[in-house]
Short mmCIF file of C-alpha atoms in Angstrom, two decimals:
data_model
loop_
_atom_site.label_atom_id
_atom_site.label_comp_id
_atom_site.label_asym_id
_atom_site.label_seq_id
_atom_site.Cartn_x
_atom_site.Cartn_y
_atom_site.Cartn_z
CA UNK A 1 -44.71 -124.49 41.13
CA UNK A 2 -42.05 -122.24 43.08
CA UNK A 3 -43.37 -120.83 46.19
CA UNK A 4 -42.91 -116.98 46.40
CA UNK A 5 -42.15 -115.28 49.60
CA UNK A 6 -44.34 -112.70 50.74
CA UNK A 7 -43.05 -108.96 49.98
CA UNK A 8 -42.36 -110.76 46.66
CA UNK A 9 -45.93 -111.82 45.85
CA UNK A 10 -47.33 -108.83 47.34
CA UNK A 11 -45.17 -106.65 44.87
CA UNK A 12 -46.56 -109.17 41.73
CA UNK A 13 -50.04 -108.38 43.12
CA UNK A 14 -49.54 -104.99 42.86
CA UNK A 15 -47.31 -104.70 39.91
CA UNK A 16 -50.10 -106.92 38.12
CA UNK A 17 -53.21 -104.52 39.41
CA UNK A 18 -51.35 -101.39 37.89
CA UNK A 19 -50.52 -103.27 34.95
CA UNK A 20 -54.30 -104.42 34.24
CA UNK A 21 -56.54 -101.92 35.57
CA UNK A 22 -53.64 -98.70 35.17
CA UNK A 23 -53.92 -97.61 38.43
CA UNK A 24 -52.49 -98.24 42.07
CA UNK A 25 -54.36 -100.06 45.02
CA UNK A 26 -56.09 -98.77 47.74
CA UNK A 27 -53.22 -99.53 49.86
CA UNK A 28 -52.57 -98.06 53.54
CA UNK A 29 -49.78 -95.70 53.22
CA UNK A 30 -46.93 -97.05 55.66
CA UNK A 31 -43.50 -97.56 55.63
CA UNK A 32 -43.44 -101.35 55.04
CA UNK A 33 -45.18 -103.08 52.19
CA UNK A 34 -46.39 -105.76 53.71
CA UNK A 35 -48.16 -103.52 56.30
CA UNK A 36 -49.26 -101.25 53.60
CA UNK A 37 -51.55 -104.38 52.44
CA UNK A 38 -52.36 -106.21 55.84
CA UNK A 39 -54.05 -102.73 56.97
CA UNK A 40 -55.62 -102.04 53.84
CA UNK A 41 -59.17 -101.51 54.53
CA UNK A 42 -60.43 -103.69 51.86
CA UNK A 43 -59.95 -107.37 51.60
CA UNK A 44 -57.19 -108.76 49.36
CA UNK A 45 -56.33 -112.40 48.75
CA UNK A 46 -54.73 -114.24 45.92
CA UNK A 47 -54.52 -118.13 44.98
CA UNK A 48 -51.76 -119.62 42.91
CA UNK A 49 -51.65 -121.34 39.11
CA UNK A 50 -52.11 -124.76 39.86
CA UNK A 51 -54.66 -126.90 38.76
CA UNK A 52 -56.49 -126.36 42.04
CA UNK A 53 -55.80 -123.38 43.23
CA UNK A 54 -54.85 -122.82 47.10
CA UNK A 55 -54.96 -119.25 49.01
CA UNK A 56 -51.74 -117.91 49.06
CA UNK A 57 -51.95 -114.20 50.60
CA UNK A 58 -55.05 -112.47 52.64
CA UNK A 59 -55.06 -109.21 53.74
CA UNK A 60 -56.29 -108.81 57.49
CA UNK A 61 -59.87 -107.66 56.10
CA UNK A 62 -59.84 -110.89 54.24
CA UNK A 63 -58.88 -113.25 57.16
CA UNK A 64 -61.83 -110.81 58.83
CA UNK A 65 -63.86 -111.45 55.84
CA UNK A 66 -63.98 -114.98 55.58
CA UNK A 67 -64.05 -115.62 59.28
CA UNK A 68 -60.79 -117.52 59.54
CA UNK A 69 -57.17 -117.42 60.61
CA UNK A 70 -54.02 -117.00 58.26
CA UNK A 71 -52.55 -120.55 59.03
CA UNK A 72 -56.54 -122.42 58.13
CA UNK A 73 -56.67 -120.42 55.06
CA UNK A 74 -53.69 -120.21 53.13
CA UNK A 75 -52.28 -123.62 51.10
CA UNK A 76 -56.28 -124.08 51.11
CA UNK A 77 -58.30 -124.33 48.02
CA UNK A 78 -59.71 -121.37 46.98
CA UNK A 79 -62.90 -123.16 45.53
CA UNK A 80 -63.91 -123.38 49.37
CA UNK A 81 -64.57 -119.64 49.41
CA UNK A 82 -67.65 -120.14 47.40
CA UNK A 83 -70.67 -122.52 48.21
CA UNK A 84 -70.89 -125.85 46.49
CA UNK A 85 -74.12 -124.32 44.31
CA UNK A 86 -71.88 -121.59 43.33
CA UNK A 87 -68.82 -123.48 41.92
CA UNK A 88 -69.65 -123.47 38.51
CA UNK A 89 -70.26 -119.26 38.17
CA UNK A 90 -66.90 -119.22 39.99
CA UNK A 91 -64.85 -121.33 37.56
CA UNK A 92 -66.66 -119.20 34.61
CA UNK A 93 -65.55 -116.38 36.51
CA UNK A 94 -61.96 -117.07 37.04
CA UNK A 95 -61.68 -118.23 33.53
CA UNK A 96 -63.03 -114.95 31.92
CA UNK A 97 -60.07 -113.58 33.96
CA UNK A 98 -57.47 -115.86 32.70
CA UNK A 99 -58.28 -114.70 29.32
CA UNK A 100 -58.76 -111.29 29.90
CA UNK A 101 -56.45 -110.65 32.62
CA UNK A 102 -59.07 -108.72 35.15
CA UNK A 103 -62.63 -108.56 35.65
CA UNK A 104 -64.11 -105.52 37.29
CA UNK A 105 -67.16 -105.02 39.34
CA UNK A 106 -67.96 -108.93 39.92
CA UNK A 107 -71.01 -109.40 41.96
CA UNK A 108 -71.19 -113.26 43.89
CA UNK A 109 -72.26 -115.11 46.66
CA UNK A 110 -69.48 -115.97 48.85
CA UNK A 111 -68.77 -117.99 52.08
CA UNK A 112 -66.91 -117.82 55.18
CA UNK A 113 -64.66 -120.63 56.68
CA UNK A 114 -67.56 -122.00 58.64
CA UNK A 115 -70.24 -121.75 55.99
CA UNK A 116 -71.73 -118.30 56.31
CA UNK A 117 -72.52 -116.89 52.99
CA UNK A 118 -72.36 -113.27 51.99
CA UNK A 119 -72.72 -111.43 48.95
CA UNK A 120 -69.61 -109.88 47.29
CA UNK A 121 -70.80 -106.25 45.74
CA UNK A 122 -68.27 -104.89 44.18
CA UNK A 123 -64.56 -106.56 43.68
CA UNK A 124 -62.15 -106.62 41.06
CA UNK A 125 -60.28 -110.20 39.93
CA UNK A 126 -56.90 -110.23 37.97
CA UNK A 127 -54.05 -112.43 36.61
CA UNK A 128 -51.29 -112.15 38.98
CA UNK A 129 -48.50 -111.86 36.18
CA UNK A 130 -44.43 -111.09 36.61
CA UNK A 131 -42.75 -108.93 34.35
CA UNK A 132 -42.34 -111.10 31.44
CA UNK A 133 -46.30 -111.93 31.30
CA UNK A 134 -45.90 -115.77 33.01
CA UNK A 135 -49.34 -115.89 34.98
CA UNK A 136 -48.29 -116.70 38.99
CA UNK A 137 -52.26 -117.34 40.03
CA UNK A 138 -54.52 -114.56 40.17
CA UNK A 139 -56.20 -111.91 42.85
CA UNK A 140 -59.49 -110.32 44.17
CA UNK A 141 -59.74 -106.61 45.80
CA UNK A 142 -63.48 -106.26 47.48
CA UNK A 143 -64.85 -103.22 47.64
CA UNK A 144 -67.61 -103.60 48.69
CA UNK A 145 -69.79 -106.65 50.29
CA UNK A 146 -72.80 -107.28 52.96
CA UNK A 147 -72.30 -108.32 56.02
CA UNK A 148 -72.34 -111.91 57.11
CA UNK A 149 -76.38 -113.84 57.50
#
């Protein structure tokens, strides 16, 4: 697996969201990209391809989110954002987007880095894809979730 750097997944993220749901993100307007998504109001995060798939990227309102810092999250598993009884729903979930390259709207009980669940309301999941179609992992926009129990 190559390891991107960051301005250069963050532009697959958002290349892939335009290509998939043919519009832009909800991004902050600022002068550098990788501001533009850290102070994007809505939490963003992305795992990579591999057979388990590890965190990657969160937005500030992710990290915020999930209750946890940048260097405990990312080269994590992703399956640890969802609680044990959830794991099954999740895997169905990512796999509807791997063959359909976004899901919109996804509903799901969620966890924070110390165990705190919360329900995700509204988010959209895609295929984080370059420009010849090779799948680099995949990403979640929320748009809407309740706060933590």
């Amino acid at each position: 697996m190559v390891k991107l750097n960051l301005e250069t997944q963050l532009a697959l993220i958002e290349f892939s969201y335009q290509h998939y749901l043919k519009q832009t993100l909800p991004l902050t307007p600022n002068k550098s990209f990788i501001k533009a998504f850290d102070e994007c109001p809505y939490p963003i995060a992305s795992h990579t391809s591999e057979t388990v798939p590890k965190f990657n990227y969160a937005n500030k309102a992710a990290l915020d989110l999930f209750d946890v810092t940048w260097d405990a999250l990312i080269g994590s598993p992703s399956r640890m954002s969802a609680p044990e009884a959830n794991q099954i729903e999740r895997e169905t979930l990512l796999s509807q987007v791997k063959s359909h390259g976004f899901i919109r709207q996804y509903k799901g009980i969620r966890q924070t880095h110390g165990g705190k669940k919360f329900l995700i309301e509204d988010a959209t999941v895609w295929n984080i894809i370059d420009h010849i179609g090779k799948i680099h992992g995949q990403a979640v926009i929320i748009l809407r979730h309740n706060t933590h129990e």
